mmCIF file of C-alpha atoms in Angstrom:
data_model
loop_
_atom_site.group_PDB
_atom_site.id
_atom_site.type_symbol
_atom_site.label_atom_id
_atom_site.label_comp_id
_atom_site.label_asym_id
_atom_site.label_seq_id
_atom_site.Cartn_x
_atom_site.Cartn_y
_atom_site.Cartn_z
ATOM 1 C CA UNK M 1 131.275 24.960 -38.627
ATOM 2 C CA UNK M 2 128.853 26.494 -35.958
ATOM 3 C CA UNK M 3 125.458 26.441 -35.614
ATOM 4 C CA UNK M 4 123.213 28.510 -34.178
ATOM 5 C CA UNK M 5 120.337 27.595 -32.464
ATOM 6 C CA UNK M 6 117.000 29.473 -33.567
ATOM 7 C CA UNK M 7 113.921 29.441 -32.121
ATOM 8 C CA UNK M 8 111.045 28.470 -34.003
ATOM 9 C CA UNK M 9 107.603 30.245 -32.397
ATOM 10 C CA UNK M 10 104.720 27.481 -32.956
ATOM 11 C CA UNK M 11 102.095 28.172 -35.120
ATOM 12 C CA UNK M 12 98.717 26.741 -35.289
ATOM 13 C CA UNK M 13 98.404 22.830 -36.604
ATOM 14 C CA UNK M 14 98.651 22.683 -40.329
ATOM 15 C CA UNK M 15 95.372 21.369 -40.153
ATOM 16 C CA UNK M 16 93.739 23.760 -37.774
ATOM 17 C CA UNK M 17 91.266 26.431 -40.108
ATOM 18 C CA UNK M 18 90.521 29.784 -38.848
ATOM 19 C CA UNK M 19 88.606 30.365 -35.630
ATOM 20 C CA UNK M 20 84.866 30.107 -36.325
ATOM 21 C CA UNK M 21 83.154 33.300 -35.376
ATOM 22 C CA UNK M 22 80.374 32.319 -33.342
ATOM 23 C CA UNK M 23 76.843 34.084 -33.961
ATOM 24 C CA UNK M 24 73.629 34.179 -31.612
ATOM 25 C CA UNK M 25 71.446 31.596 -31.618
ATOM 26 C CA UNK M 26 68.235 32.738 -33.932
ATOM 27 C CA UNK M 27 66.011 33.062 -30.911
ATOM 28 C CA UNK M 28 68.609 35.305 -29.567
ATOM 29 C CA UNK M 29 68.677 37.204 -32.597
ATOM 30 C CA UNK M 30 65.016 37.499 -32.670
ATOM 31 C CA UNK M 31 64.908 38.773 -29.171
ATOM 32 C CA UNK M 32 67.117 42.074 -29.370
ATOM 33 C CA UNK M 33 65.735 42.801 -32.437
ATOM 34 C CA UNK M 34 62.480 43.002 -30.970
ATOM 35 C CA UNK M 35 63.861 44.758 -27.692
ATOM 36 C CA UNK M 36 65.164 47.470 -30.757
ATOM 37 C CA UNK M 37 61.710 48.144 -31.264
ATOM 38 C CA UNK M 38 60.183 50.175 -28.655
ATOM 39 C CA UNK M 39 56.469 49.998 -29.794
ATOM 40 C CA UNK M 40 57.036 46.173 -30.280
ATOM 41 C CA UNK M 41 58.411 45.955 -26.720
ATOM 42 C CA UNK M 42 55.427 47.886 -25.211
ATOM 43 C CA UNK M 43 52.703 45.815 -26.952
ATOM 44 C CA UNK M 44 54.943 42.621 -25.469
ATOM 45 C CA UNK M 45 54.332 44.405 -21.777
ATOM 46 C CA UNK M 46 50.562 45.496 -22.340
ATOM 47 C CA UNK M 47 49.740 41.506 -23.895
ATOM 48 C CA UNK M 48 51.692 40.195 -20.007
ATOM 49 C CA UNK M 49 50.150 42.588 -17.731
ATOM 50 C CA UNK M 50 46.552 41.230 -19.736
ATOM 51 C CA UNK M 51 47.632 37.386 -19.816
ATOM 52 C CA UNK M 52 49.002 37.630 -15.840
ATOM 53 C CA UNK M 53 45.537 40.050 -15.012
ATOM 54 C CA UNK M 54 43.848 37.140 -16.725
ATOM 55 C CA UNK M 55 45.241 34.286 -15.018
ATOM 56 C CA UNK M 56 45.143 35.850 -11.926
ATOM 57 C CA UNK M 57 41.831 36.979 -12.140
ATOM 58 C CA UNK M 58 40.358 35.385 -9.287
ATOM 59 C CA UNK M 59 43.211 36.972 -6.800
ATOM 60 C CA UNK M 60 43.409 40.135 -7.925
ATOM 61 C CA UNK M 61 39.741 40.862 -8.343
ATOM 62 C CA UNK M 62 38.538 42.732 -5.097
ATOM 63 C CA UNK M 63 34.695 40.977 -5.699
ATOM 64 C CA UNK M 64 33.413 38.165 -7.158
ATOM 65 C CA UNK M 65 32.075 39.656 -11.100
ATOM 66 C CA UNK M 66 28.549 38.542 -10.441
ATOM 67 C CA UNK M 67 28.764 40.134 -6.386
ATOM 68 C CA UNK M 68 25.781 42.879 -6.557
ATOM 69 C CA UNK M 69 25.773 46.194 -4.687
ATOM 70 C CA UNK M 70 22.408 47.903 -5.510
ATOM 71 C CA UNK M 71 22.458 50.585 -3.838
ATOM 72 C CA UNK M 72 26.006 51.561 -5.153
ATOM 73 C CA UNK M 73 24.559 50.909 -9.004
ATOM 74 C CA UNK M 74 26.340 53.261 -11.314
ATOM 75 C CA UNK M 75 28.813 54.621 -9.116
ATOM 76 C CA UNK M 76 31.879 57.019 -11.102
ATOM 77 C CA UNK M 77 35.362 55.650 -11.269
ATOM 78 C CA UNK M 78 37.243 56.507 -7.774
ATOM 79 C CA UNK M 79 34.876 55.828 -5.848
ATOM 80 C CA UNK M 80 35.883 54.223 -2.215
ATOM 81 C CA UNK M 81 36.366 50.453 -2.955
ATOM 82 C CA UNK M 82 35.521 50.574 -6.902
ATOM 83 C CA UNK M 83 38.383 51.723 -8.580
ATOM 84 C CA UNK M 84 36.720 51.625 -12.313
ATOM 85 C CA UNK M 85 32.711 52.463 -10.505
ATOM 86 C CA UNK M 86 30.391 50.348 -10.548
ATOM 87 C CA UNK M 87 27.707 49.253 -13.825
ATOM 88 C CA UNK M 88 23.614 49.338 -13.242
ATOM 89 C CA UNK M 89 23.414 46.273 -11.510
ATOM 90 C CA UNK M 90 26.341 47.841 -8.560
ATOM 91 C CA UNK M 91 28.573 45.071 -10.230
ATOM 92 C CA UNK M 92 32.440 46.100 -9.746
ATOM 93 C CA UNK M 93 33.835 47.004 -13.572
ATOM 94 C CA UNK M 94 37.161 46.248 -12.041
ATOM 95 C CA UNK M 95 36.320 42.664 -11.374
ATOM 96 C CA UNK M 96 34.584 41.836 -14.610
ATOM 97 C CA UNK M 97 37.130 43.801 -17.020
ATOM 98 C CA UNK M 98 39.487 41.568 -15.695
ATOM 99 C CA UNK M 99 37.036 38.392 -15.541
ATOM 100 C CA UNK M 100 35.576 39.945 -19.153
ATOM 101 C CA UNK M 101 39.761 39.621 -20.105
ATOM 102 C CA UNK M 102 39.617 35.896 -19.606
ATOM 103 C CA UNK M 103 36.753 35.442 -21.365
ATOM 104 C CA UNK M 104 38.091 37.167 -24.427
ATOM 105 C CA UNK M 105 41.687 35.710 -24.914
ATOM 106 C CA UNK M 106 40.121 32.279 -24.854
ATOM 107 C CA UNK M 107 38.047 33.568 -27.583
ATOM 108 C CA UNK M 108 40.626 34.875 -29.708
ATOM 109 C CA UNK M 109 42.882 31.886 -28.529
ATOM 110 C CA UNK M 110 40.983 29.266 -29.620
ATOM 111 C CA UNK M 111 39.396 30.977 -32.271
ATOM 112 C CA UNK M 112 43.102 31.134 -33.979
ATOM 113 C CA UNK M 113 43.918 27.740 -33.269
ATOM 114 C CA UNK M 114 40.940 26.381 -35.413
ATOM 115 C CA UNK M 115 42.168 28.796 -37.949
ATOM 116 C CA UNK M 116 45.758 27.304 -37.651
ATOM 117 C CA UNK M 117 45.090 23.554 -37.365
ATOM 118 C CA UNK M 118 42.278 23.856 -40.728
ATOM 119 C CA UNK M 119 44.428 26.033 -42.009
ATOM 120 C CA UNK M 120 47.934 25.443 -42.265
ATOM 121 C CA UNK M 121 47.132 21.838 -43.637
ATOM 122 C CA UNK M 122 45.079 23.430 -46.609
ATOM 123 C CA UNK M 123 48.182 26.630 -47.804
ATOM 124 C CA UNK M 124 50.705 23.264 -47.741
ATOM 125 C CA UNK M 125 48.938 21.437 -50.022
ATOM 126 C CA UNK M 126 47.549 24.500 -52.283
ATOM 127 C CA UNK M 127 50.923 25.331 -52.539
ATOM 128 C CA UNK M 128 52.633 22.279 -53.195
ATOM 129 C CA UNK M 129 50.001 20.587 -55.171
ATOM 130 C CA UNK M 130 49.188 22.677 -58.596
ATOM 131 C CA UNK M 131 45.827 20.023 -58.567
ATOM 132 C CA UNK M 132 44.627 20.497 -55.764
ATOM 133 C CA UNK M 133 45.675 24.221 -55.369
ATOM 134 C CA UNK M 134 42.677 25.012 -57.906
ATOM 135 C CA UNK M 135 40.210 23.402 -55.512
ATOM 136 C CA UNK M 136 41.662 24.814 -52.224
ATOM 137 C CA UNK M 137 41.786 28.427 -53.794
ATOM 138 C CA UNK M 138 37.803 28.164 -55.039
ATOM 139 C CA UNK M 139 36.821 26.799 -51.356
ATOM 140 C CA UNK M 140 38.805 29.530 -49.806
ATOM 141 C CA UNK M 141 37.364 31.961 -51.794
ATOM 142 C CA UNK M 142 33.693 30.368 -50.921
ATOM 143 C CA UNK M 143 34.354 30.660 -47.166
ATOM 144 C CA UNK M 144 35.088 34.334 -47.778
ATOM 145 C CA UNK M 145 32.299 35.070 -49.026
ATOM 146 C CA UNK M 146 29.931 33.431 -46.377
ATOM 147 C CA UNK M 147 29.930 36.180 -43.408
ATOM 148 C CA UNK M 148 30.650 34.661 -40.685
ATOM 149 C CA UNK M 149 27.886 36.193 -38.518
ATOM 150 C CA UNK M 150 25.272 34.087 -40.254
ATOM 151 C CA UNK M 151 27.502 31.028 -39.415
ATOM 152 C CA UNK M 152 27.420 32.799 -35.983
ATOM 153 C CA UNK M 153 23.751 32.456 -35.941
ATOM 154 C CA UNK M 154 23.066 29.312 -37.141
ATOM 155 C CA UNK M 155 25.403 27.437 -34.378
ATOM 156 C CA UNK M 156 23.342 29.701 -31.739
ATOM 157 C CA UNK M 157 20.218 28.552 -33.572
ATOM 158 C CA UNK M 158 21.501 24.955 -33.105
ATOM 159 C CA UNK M 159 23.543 24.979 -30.314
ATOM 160 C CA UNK M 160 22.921 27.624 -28.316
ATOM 161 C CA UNK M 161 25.152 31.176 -27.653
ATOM 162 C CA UNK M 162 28.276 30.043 -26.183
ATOM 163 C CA UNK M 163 32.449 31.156 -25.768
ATOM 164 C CA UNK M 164 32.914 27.787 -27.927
ATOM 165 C CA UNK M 165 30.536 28.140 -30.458
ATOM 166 C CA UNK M 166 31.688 32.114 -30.979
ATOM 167 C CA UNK M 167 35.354 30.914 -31.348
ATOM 168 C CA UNK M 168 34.443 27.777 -33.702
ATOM 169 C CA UNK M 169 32.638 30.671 -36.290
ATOM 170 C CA UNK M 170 35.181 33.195 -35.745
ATOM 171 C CA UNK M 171 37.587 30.532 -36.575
ATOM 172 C CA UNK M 172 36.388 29.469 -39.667
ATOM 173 C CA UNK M 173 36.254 32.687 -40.717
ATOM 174 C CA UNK M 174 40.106 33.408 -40.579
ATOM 175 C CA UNK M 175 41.048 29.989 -42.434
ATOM 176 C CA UNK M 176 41.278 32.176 -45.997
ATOM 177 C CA UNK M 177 44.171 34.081 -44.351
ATOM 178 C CA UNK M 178 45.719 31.204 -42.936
ATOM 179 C CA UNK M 179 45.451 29.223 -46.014
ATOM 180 C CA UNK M 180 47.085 32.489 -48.197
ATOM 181 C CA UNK M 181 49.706 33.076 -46.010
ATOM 182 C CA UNK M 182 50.822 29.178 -46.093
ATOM 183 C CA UNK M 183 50.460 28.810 -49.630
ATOM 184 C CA UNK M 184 52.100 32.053 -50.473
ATOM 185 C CA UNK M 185 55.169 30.693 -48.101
ATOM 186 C CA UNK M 186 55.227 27.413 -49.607
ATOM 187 C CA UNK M 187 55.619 28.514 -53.289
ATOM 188 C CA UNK M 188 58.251 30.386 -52.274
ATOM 189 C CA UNK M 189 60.233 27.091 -50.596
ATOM 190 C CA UNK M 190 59.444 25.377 -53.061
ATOM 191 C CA UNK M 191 61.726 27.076 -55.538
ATOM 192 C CA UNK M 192 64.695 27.064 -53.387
ATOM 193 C CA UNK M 193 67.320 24.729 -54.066
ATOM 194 C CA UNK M 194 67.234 23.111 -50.737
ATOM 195 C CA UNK M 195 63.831 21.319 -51.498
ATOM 196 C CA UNK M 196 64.603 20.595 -55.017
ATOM 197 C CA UNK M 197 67.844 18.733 -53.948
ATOM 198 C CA UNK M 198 65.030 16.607 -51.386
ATOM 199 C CA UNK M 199 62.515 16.065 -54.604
ATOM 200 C CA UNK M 200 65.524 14.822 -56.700
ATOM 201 C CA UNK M 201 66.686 12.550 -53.802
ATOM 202 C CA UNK M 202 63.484 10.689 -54.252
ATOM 203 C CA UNK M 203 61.685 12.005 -51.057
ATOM 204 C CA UNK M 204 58.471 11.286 -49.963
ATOM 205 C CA UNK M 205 56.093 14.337 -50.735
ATOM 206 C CA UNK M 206 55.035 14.134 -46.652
ATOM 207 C CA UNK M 207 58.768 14.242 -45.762
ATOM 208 C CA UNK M 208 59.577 17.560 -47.913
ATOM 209 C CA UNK M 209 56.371 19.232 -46.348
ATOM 210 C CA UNK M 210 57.151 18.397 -42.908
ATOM 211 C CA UNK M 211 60.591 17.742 -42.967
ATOM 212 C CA UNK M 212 61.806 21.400 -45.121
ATOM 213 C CA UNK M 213 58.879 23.355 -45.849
ATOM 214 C CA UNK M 214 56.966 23.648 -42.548
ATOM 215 C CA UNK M 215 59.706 24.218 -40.216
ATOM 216 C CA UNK M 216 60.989 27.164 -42.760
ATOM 217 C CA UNK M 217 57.165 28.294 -42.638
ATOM 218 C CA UNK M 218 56.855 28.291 -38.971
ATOM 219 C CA UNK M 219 58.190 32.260 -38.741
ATOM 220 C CA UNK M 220 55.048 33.333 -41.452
ATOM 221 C CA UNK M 221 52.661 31.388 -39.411
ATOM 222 C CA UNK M 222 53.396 32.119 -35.915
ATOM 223 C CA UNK M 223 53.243 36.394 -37.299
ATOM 224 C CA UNK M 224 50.198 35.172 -39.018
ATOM 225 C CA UNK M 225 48.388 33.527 -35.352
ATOM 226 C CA UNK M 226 49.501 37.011 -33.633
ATOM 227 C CA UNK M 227 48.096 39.315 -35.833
ATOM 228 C CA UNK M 228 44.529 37.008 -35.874
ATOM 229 C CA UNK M 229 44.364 37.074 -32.133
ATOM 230 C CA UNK M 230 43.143 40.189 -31.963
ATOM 231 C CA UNK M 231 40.854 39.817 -34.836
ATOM 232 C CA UNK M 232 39.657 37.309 -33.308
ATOM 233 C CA UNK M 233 38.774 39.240 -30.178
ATOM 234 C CA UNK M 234 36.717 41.595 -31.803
ATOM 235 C CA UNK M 235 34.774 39.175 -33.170
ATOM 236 C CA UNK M 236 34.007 37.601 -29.735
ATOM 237 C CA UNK M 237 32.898 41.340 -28.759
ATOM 238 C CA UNK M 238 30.658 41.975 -31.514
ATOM 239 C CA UNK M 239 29.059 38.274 -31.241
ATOM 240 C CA UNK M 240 28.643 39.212 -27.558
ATOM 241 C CA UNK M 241 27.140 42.011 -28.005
ATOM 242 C CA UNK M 242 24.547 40.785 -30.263
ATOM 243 C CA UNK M 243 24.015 37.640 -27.497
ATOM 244 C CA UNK M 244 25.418 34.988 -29.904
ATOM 245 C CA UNK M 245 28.273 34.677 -27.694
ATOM 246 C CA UNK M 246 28.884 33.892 -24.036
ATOM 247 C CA UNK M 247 26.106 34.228 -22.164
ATOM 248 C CA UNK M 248 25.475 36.537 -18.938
ATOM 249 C CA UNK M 249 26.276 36.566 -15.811
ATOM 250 C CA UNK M 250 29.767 34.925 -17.284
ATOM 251 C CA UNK M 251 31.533 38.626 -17.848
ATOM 252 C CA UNK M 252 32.927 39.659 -21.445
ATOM 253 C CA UNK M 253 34.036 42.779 -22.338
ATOM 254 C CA UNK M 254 31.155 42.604 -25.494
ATOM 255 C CA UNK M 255 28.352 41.532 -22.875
ATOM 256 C CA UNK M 256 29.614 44.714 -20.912
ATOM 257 C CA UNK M 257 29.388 46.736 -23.948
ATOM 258 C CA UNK M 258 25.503 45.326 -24.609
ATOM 259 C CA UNK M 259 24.553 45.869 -20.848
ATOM 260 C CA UNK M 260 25.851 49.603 -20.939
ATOM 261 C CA UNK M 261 24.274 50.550 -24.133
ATOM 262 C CA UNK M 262 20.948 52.078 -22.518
ATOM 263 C CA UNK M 263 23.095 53.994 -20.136
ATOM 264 C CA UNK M 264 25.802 55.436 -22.377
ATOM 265 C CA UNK M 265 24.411 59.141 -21.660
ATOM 266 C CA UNK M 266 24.306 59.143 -17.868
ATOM 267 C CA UNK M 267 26.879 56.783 -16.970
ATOM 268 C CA UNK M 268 29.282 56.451 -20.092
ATOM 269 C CA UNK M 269 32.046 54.747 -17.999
ATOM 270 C CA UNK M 270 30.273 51.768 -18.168
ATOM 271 C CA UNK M 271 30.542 51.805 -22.208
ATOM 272 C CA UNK M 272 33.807 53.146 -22.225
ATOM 273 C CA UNK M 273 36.466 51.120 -20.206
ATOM 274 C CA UNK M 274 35.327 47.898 -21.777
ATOM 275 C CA UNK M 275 35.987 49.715 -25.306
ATOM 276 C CA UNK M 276 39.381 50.817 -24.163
ATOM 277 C CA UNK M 277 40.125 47.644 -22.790
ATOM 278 C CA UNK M 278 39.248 46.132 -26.188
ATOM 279 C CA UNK M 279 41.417 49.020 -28.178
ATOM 280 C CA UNK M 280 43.856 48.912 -25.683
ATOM 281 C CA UNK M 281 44.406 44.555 -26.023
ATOM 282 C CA UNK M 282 44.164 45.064 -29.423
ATOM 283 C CA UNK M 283 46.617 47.312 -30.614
ATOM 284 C CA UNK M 284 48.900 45.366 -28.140
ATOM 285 C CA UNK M 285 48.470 42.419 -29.987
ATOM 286 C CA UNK M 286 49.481 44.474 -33.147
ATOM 287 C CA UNK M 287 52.204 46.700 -32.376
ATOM 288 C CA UNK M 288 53.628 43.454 -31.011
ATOM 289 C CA UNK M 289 52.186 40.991 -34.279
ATOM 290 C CA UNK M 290 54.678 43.862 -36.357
ATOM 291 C CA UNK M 291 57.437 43.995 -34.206
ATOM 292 C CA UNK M 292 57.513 40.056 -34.185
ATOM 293 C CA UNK M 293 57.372 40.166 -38.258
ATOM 294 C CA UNK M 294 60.391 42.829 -38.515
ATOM 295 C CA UNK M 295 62.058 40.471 -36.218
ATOM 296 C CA UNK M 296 61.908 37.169 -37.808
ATOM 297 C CA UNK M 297 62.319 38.727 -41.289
ATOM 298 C CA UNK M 298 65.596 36.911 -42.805
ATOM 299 C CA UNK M 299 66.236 40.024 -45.060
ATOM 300 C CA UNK M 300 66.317 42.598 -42.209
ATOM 301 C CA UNK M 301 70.144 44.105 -41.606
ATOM 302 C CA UNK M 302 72.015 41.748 -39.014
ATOM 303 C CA UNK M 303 72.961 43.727 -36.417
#
């Protein structure tokens, strides 16, 4: 009897699954979905041309913002050596927009972080404690009723007008959305099946807050800090502009708006590029606050 020899084409090891189909890291994800978003991507490039203009201040200013020119006082945009003119003391606008910049995003900057470090502590516990979330929700609702200009004035009353003391008020008055937007996140952890399967393991309240609910919360949080920033900076304006912020000569785009109040009619340029820097930094900080949301949104279509 013959045989005939056959050849057997090797498969994959018996115990060899199917290929794992590699997806992008979330960050990754996160990033082309916001470069999908035009408006999202041009508030991203209008926030780095104002952080780097910011930083950079001191090199790319042509004078020093306090450097006086009187006989130049008032001078229109284009004129030789003042690209933005000049305001009534023959101060460059240039210089001090860019100066006033700095001033403002540490406002709004720090102003946020008291928000964040008050409030992220108080939506964790209102919303994982049905006790205390009683107590949290009445003080929340106390603090939002206290206008924050008269806590304005009575840290000026006590401690002077100052970039802290504006950011410290401004701060306290965006806890209540801080403390919503945590609590509203953690209920909504707190029903999934992940952090019931911690509870029932016998897990330390602290170690389901930190450990599952936080980290899942970080998305809400971070949207949350980007869309207060610019809240924030408004707030700094208006409290400079009523001198219960930073005080002059240190440039802010509010003090700018104060000094050119009185000379709106004959030299409204002085009035009017600080308020479009404001608008302008602003809506950046929106358009890219929404883009950032639509992004990190788990229910938005994988692409």
């Amino acid at each position: 009897m013959t045989y005939t020899d056959v050849t057997l084409e090797e498969g994959p090891p018996a115990n060899q699954g199917p290929t794992p189909v590699r997806r992008p890291v979330r960050g990754i994800r996160v990033v082309r979905r916001i470069r999908r978003n035009p408006l999202a991507v041009a508030g991203f490039v209008v926030l780095a041309l104002a952080v780097l203009g910011a930083l950079l201040a001191p090199l790319l200013a042509p004078y020093s913002p306090d450097e006086t020119h009187f006989e130049l006082a008032l001078s229109p945009p284009g004129t030789a050596g003042y690209l933005l003119g000049t305001d009534d003391l023959g101060r460059d606008l240039l210089s001090r927009i860019l100066f006033g910049l700095r001033s403002s995003l540490q406002a709004g900057v720090l102003a946020v972080l008291v928000a964040l470090v008050a409030g992220v502590p108080l939506g964790l516990a209102a919303g994982y404690s049905h006790w205390l979330d009683a107590l949290i929700s009445r003080l929340t609702d106390l603090v939002l009723a206290f206008p924050f200009l008269i806590l304005a004035v009575g840290l000026a009353a006590v401690r002077g007008p100052s970039l802290g003391n504006a950011a410290v008020a401004i701060g306290i008055a965006q806890i209540p959305g801080v403390v919503r937007i945590v609590r509203s996140e953690t209920l909504r952890l707190k029903a999934l099946d992940f952090v019931a399967a911690a509870v029932v393991s016998s897990a330390s309240d602290a170690w389901v807050l930190l450990r599952h609910i936080l980290p899942n919360a970080t998305s809400a949080i971070i949207v949350q800090a980007t869309v207060a920033i610019p809240g924030a900076i408004l707030g700094e304006a208006v409290l400079s502009f009523l001198g219960l912020g930073i005080r002059p000569p240190q440039p802010s785009l509010g003090t700018m708006l104060s000094d050119a109040q009185q000379y709106a009619t004959r030299a409204p340029w002085t009035a009017v590029i600080p308020g479009v820097a404001i608008m302008v930094v602003a809506l950046a900080f929106n358009l890219f606050g929404d883009g950032l949301r639509d992004a990190l949104d788990p229910k938005s279509s994988r692409r």
